[in-house]
Amino acid sequence: MKYLKLLISLVLTGAIFYGLDSKFGSIPPLGKFLNPYNGIWQNETDESIEGELIIEGLADEVIVHYDEALIPHVFAQNDKDLYRAQGYITAKHRLWQLEFQTYAAAGRLSEIVGEAAIEYDKRERRRGMGYGAEMAIEKMKSDPVTYNLVESYAAGVNSYINSLDPKDYPVEYKLLNYKPEPWTINKTALLLMYMTKMLAGGDDDLEYTNTLQLLGKENFDFLLPDFFDITDPVIPKETDWSYIDVPQTPTPFSELPQDTIAFKIAEKPHPDNGSNNWAVSGSKSYSGNPILANDPHLGLNLPSIWFVMQLSTPDHNSFGATLPGALGVISGFNEYIAWGETNATRDVLDWYKIEFNEDRSMYRHDGQWKPVTIRTETIKVKGGETVTDSVLYTHHGPVMYDINFMDDNPRSGYAMKWTGHMGGNNQKTFIELNKGKNYEDYVNALKNYVAPAQNFVFASTEGDIALWIQGLLPNKWEGQGKFLLDGSNPEHDWQGFIPQEFNAHTKNPERGFVSSANQHPVDEAYPYYVFNDGYETYRNRVINDFFNSKDSFDIQDFKELHNNNFNLKASELVPYMLEHMNKDGFNENEQRVFNEMSNWKFNNDLDEVGPSIWRSWWYNLYQMVWDELDSEDIALSKPYDYQTIYALTKFPEHDFMDIVETTDTKETAHDLFRLSFEKAVVNLMEWQEKNGAYNWNNYKGTYAGHLLQGLPAFSRFDIPIGGDRSIVNATSKNHGPSWRMIVEMTSPPTALGIYPGGQSGNPGSKYYDNFISDWAAGEYLELNFMPSASNATGTISTQTLKPLQ
Amino acid sequence: MNKTLVNLIITIVLAYIFSALGMDWWSVMLAASVTAYIIPLKGFKVFLMPFLGILLFWGLSAYLLSSANDFILAKQIGVLFSLGENPYLVILITGIIGGLAAGIAAIFGKQLRSLRSKS
């Protein structure tokens, strides 16, 4: 009997140990997770920012002053120490994010979250993310200086990781029950790939191909033109291109593959990924100093994608937004120059139809069979069996879609050609910008930059302003890569690249300002084929109109422009709709909403109802107009908003306006205005019933979601901020200005900055989300640009990193 | 001092010492079973005393850590567990988890002791 009792109690003890030490589904191991010694209670604190620390590998002491925003001001004696310290400090505040983003880039999320991520991981592997990172490392190796610094950064991150006990791991590790692994150079390369995918990993070639097959060329060109009837390009129209002496690739006389792609096409980057930047010259500035601004629009996540730092050596002193995982300041300034980026989308991702031989060891090209190379991807899965996937590589690039992924034809596949695979020393560009002193340094720094192509805005204390569109951009023949290309035809291969010096740029233009907002880089006069599926058409015009509207601009003007909520898109359609729609026989709600709409001044401010009505109305109208393009079987492209409004107002009787379902009537645009309005009112009333007043603040419901699938506990909801996509204040529900910066080129520069997050990655820190309210209110932090370690004011604490003696 | 109270105190003291030595969360199970072995109690108290002891120890430790930081994280963990922004509930659950583990481990310690004493 007593042995039985002993046995039972032993089993019970074992069971409770196992039960509390293991993870079940999404429930963390409760004993590990909740105990006060090394569970989450140890994260209920801010990071330590005082005292002295020994960091192996440092050559000299590094002083880190923290200001009240928890911004570290790092003062090192040389570059190697500086970037080692950057790695260490970044890891200290953002370790989980730092690592998680590179797992996501590498297609390794299954290792953390299990089976649910296999599909995602496969896709990222097939996209060649790891391959691209390897190419970038090869490139970096040819530049020992950069390579050394990236190694130092890695060593700094590892110094921090090695200093940790399990109790110190960020809370996400405890929740998911895993631990950090060593940081490597490869991870920096992967982080840069993550950004490249985010900003230059989208294309609609396959959808375009399907749409062309369905509609024919005439209708296709009407709906999806290369240029809209207005362009206000990044590089001013009046630019003289006569110095360009390398011609565009001549167009071959060959056919495009007639293909309809019937499989599901992999998820794309967020269509609103984009940004604003601008700079005014001294002549247009209230003080005579150029002023520069930047606000990159990305997903609103916590921890934020940006981490603000000052990075200083006796040789240079830079300040601004860094990307955890990359070296140097990405959008910021130093004592002499300021820089910032917006995405310069261009079609740098093309698809080639591949024909395989019987056993898929060869593919057809230039009349011959050429061997494929196989890259075996091994995906480890938490709590499951390892998955292997063989990805076939052609000289174009990886065959993403084939019989092993989405498609079902054993003899064909779709290979991608992408500048993201070409390897670039992008890191060098940023390291050199951080040290730049003038326009020449800026231009030289940009030369190394490959992808994602960016509009690099520039201003200097010497008084120059400039904007270069920089990236490795293929010199395409007219129309090349807009649709699926023939992978066997060498004429369809990329024939070369636009020489770097002929990348479009402008320096000190007569109009006294430069700006970019993801619109067309140039107009048709630029002598190369410039195409991208979708350029922004609204923010750029509001920005340029503003800078053309008067002669002098001050900091307040810049702030107001960042926070400008004018909805140009709505203003170009709503008056037309209100005028031309049938207004007879409204019910009570319709009449009220109609009146509300008539009173709207087109500002997407918090307390307005107009923006909510507009969104609902536009959504329903858009669905009705393009019902011809609804398909469950194949992926199609629908026209952009600008072209939709163009069609609605200029061709209201066009066949596309007809609703296909109603076979007995033929609707016009004017009919659609009324029909979609009625539907919008019903939607709004339903929404109101459930959620209360439909003012813009409530209706939009802006939030910043935690990087781990938006985990509500660590996310912030109902952030009171106006704006929307296509508005200069581009804040939509979960996307928007991820960093706002204004720099006046005084000597030294005076700067403001803010982002929707906080410096700490720890949800248990008061610095986790403390910038959000100020950001939403359109306020900024004054960036405390400390001249030197000994001449520092406004510090709340200092930490000294010491070399191992 | 009665045996019950001694058991309670020794359990807490041992658990504290183990944690100070850097041992993992299951050291409360060790503390409870060792205590149950050297100071055996009878009936339900075998479970109840270490349960209360560790509930108190973990609950208080968690409270002290959390209150020093305005319960910022505890509130979020409450949301994570769908308990709402209630830090005290999270602290209570922490205590109960530790207490349960300790109580059950104590039963095992006690059974081990009975084996020796009666043979």
Tab-separated table of N, CA, C and O in Angstrom, chain A residues 399-459:
chain	number	residue	atom	x	y	z
A	399	VAL	N	13.696	29.492	-58.711
A	399	VAL	CA	12.370	29.161	-59.231
A	399	VAL	C	11.440	29.100	-58.014
A	399	VAL	O	11.397	28.114	-57.293
A	400	MET	N	10.739	30.189	-57.791
A	400	MET	CA	9.916	30.258	-56.580
A	400	MET	C	8.700	29.348	-56.698
A	400	MET	O	8.400	28.561	-55.815
A	401	TYR	N	7.985	29.488	-57.811
A	401	TYR	CA	6.781	28.679	-57.981
A	401	TYR	C	7.090	27.507	-58.893
A	401	TYR	O	7.543	27.691	-60.024
A	402	ASP	N	6.849	26.309	-58.424
A	402	ASP	CA	6.942	25.137	-59.275
A	402	ASP	C	6.090	24.044	-58.656
A	402	ASP	O	5.280	24.319	-57.750
A	403	ILE	N	6.318	22.831	-59.096
A	403	ILE	CA	5.459	21.748	-58.639
A	403	ILE	C	5.534	21.544	-57.130
A	403	ILE	O	4.620	21.019	-56.508
A	404	ASN	N	6.620	22.017	-56.513
A	404	ASN	CA	6.738	21.876	-55.060
A	404	ASN	C	6.163	23.057	-54.289
A	404	ASN	O	6.193	23.073	-53.061
A	405	PHE	N	5.689	24.052	-54.985
A	405	PHE	CA	5.160	25.229	-54.289
A	405	PHE	C	4.121	25.907	-55.174
A	405	PHE	O	4.450	26.489	-56.205
A	406	MET	N	2.868	25.781	-54.808
A	406	MET	CA	1.743	26.453	-55.442
A	406	MET	C	1.339	25.896	-56.815
A	406	MET	O	0.166	25.718	-57.087
A	407	ASP	N	2.313	25.655	-57.683
A	407	ASP	CA	1.975	25.280	-59.060
A	407	ASP	C	1.881	23.748	-59.178
A	407	ASP	O	2.270	23.026	-58.260
A	408	ASP	N	1.390	23.272	-60.331
A	408	ASP	CA	1.239	21.822	-60.444
A	408	ASP	C	1.832	21.221	-61.719
A	408	ASP	O	1.695	20.039	-61.970
A	409	ASN	N	2.501	22.043	-62.518
A	409	ASN	CA	3.055	21.519	-63.760
A	409	ASN	C	4.508	21.065	-63.551
A	409	ASN	O	5.370	21.870	-63.224
A	410	PRO	N	4.789	19.748	-63.739
A	410	PRO	CA	6.141	19.259	-63.476
A	410	PRO	C	7.180	19.769	-64.476
A	410	PRO	O	8.372	19.687	-64.220
A	411	ARG	N	6.752	20.286	-65.607
A	411	ARG	CA	7.709	20.678	-66.633
A	411	ARG	C	7.928	22.193	-66.712
A	411	ARG	O	8.659	22.673	-67.562
A	412	SER	N	7.256	22.947	-65.830
A	412	SER	CA	7.486	24.395	-65.901
A	412	SER	C	7.589	24.998	-64.501
A	412	SER	O	7.308	24.349	-63.495
A	413	GLY	N	8.014	26.221	-64.468
A	413	GLY	CA	8.145	26.924	-63.196
A	413	GLY	C	8.303	28.415	-63.463
A	413	GLY	O	8.328	28.855	-64.619
A	414	TYR	N	8.365	29.192	-62.398
A	414	TYR	CA	8.482	30.641	-62.532
A	414	TYR	C	9.680	31.097	-61.699
A	414	TYR	O	9.690	30.953	-60.477
A	415	ALA	N	10.701	31.594	-62.408
A	415	ALA	CA	11.920	32.024	-61.718
A	415	ALA	C	11.889	33.523	-61.515
A	415	ALA	O	11.382	34.260	-62.363
A	416	MET	N	12.418	33.970	-60.391
A	416	MET	CA	12.463	35.415	-60.162
A	416	MET	C	13.859	35.960	-60.376
A	416	MET	O	14.852	35.337	-60.038
A	417	LYS	N	13.878	37.146	-60.969
A	417	LYS	CA	15.123	37.898	-61.122
A	417	LYS	C	14.932	39.141	-60.270
A	417	LYS	O	13.951	39.862	-60.441
A	418	TRP	N	15.849	39.377	-59.364
A	418	TRP	CA	15.614	40.428	-58.368
A	418	TRP	C	16.933	41.080	-57.986
A	418	TRP	O	17.913	40.374	-57.735
A	419	THR	N	16.942	42.399	-57.927
A	419	THR	CA	18.184	43.067	-57.496
A	419	THR	C	18.504	42.711	-56.048
A	419	THR	O	19.656	42.817	-55.633
A	420	GLY	N	17.513	42.272	-55.306
A	420	GLY	CA	17.758	41.828	-53.927
A	420	GLY	C	18.721	40.662	-53.844
A	420	GLY	O	19.311	40.410	-52.796
A	421	HIS	N	18.891	39.930	-54.959
A	421	HIS	CA	19.804	38.787	-54.959
A	421	HIS	C	21.212	39.156	-55.418
A	421	HIS	O	22.068	38.297	-55.501
A	422	MET	N	21.401	40.409	-55.787
A	422	MET	CA	22.642	40.715	-56.492
A	422	MET	C	23.792	41.069	-55.582
A	422	MET	O	24.910	41.249	-56.027
A	423	GLY	N	23.519	41.172	-54.311
A	423	GLY	CA	24.608	41.455	-53.392
A	423	GLY	C	25.025	42.899	-53.516
A	423	GLY	O	25.389	43.367	-54.588
A	424	GLY	N	24.958	43.609	-52.436
A	424	GLY	CA	25.392	44.995	-52.481
A	424	GLY	C	26.060	45.296	-51.165
A	424	GLY	O	25.835	44.600	-50.179
A	425	ASN	N	26.890	46.311	-51.171
A	425	ASN	CA	27.512	46.720	-49.917
A	425	ASN	C	26.750	47.924	-49.384
A	425	ASN	O	27.283	49.011	-49.244
A	426	ASN	N	25.457	47.701	-49.110
A	426	ASN	CA	24.612	48.801	-48.645
A	426	ASN	C	25.082	49.347	-47.308
A	426	ASN	O	24.916	50.518	-47.007
A	427	GLN	N	25.672	48.462	-46.516
A	427	GLN	CA	26.123	48.892	-45.202
A	427	GLN	C	27.173	49.996	-45.322
A	427	GLN	O	27.193	50.935	-44.545
A	428	LYS	N	28.031	49.888	-46.355
A	428	LYS	CA	29.086	50.885	-46.542
A	428	LYS	C	28.488	52.277	-46.775
A	428	LYS	O	29.003	53.278	-46.285
A	429	THR	N	27.402	52.309	-47.544
A	429	THR	CA	26.751	53.591	-47.817
A	429	THR	C	26.415	54.314	-46.513
A	429	THR	O	26.698	55.501	-46.345
A	430	PHE	N	25.829	53.576	-45.572
A	430	PHE	CA	25.403	54.243	-44.338
A	430	PHE	C	26.592	54.612	-43.460
A	430	PHE	O	26.598	55.676	-42.843
A	431	ILE	N	27.593	53.741	-43.415
A	431	ILE	CA	28.776	54.072	-42.616
A	431	ILE	C	29.421	55.344	-43.162
A	431	ILE	O	29.821	56.234	-42.412
A	432	GLU	N	29.460	55.477	-44.492
A	432	GLU	CA	30.080	56.676	-45.081
A	432	GLU	C	29.204	57.916	-44.941
A	432	GLU	O	29.722	59.022	-44.749
A	433	LEU	N	27.879	57.739	-45.037
A	433	LEU	CA	27.001	58.900	-44.823
A	433	LEU	C	27.189	59.439	-43.401
A	433	LEU	O	27.197	60.652	-43.179
A	434	ASN	N	27.346	58.530	-42.445
A	434	ASN	CA	27.532	58.952	-41.060
A	434	ASN	C	28.761	59.851	-40.903
A	434	ASN	O	28.827	60.672	-40.004
A	435	LYS	N	29.757	59.641	-41.799
A	435	LYS	CA	30.998	60.418	-41.715
A	435	LYS	C	31.045	61.575	-42.698
A	435	LYS	O	32.010	62.322	-42.717
A	436	GLY	N	30.023	61.680	-43.546
A	436	GLY	CA	30.079	62.633	-44.645
A	436	GLY	C	30.182	64.087	-44.179
A	436	GLY	O	29.670	64.451	-43.128
A	437	LYS	N	30.870	64.885	-44.995
A	437	LYS	CA	31.031	66.292	-44.635
A	437	LYS	C	30.411	67.238	-45.649
A	437	LYS	O	30.198	68.414	-45.364
A	438	ASN	N	30.125	66.733	-46.842
A	438	ASN	CA	29.622	67.623	-47.887
A	438	ASN	C	28.950	66.809	-48.999
A	438	ASN	O	28.857	65.585	-48.918
A	439	TYR	N	28.536	67.522	-50.046
A	439	TYR	CA	27.822	66.885	-51.159
A	439	TYR	C	28.638	65.768	-51.800
A	439	TYR	O	28.110	64.693	-52.093
A	440	GLU	N	29.946	65.973	-52.008
A	440	GLU	CA	30.785	64.965	-52.654
A	440	GLU	C	30.803	63.677	-51.836
A	440	GLU	O	30.708	62.575	-52.374
A	441	ASP	N	30.921	63.823	-50.524
A	441	ASP	CA	30.946	62.634	-49.664
A	441	ASP	C	29.629	61.869	-49.776
A	441	ASP	O	29.597	60.633	-49.792
A	442	TYR	N	28.563	62.622	-49.841
A	442	TYR	CA	27.233	62.001	-49.955
A	442	TYR	C	27.127	61.233	-51.265
A	442	TYR	O	26.720	60.064	-51.289
A	443	VAL	N	27.548	61.850	-52.354
A	443	VAL	CA	27.462	61.187	-53.659
A	443	VAL	C	28.340	59.934	-53.680
A	443	VAL	O	27.926	58.878	-54.157
A	444	ASN	N	29.535	60.039	-53.098
A	444	ASN	CA	30.413	58.867	-53.071
A	444	ASN	C	29.844	57.744	-52.218
A	444	ASN	O	29.972	56.573	-52.554
A	445	ALA	N	29.232	58.117	-51.116
A	445	ALA	CA	28.659	57.095	-50.232
A	445	ALA	C	27.569	56.314	-50.957
A	445	ALA	O	27.459	55.096	-50.812
A	446	LEU	N	26.776	57.021	-51.764
A	446	LEU	CA	25.636	56.374	-52.417
A	446	LEU	C	26.045	55.338	-53.449
A	446	LEU	O	25.296	54.415	-53.743
A	447	LYS	N	27.249	55.499	-54.014
A	447	LYS	CA	27.653	54.644	-55.136
A	447	LYS	C	27.594	53.154	-54.815
A	447	LYS	O	27.428	52.330	-55.699
A	448	ASN	N	27.766	52.801	-53.541
A	448	ASN	CA	27.788	51.381	-53.180
A	448	ASN	C	26.404	50.789	-53.017
A	448	ASN	O	26.264	49.602	-52.776
A	449	TYR	N	25.397	51.637	-53.085
A	449	TYR	CA	24.075	51.205	-52.655
A	449	TYR	C	23.306	50.521	-53.782
A	449	TYR	O	23.169	51.060	-54.871
A	450	VAL	N	22.797	49.324	-53.517
A	450	VAL	CA	22.161	48.504	-54.553
A	450	VAL	C	20.638	48.431	-54.415
A	450	VAL	O	19.893	48.760	-55.333
A	451	ALA	N	20.154	47.946	-53.300
A	451	ALA	CA	18.713	47.751	-53.145
A	451	ALA	C	18.357	47.733	-51.660
A	451	ALA	O	19.194	47.359	-50.847
A	452	PRO	N	17.146	48.097	-51.318
A	452	PRO	CA	16.070	48.648	-52.130
A	452	PRO	C	16.375	50.087	-52.550
A	452	PRO	O	16.807	50.885	-51.713
A	453	ALA	N	16.137	50.398	-53.815
A	453	ALA	CA	16.424	51.747	-54.314
A	453	ALA	C	15.705	52.784	-53.459
A	453	ALA	O	14.568	52.592	-53.057
A	454	GLN	N	16.402	53.869	-53.175
A	454	GLN	CA	15.846	54.905	-52.306
A	454	GLN	C	16.034	56.290	-52.920
A	454	GLN	O	16.992	56.519	-53.660
A	455	ASN	N	15.126	57.188	-52.566
A	455	ASN	CA	15.324	58.604	-52.849
A	455	ASN	C	16.057	59.176	-51.643
A	455	ASN	O	15.470	59.353	-50.580
A	456	PHE	N	17.357	59.395	-51.803
A	456	PHE	CA	18.174	59.902	-50.689
A	456	PHE	C	18.147	61.427	-50.710
A	456	PHE	O	18.732	62.037	-51.600
A	457	VAL	N	17.472	62.010	-49.733
A	457	VAL	CA	17.447	63.469	-49.666
A	457	VAL	C	18.665	63.919	-48.869
A	457	VAL	O	19.167	63.181	-48.014
A	458	PHE	N	19.140	65.116	-49.181
A	458	PHE	CA	20.399	65.583	-48.592
A	458	PHE	C	20.334	67.085	-48.348
A	458	PHE	O	19.758	67.835	-49.132
A	459	ALA	N	20.955	67.511	-47.256
A	459	ALA	CA	21.168	68.947	-47.028
A	459	ALA	C	22.462	69.098	-46.255
A	459	ALA	O	22.850	68.200	-45.506
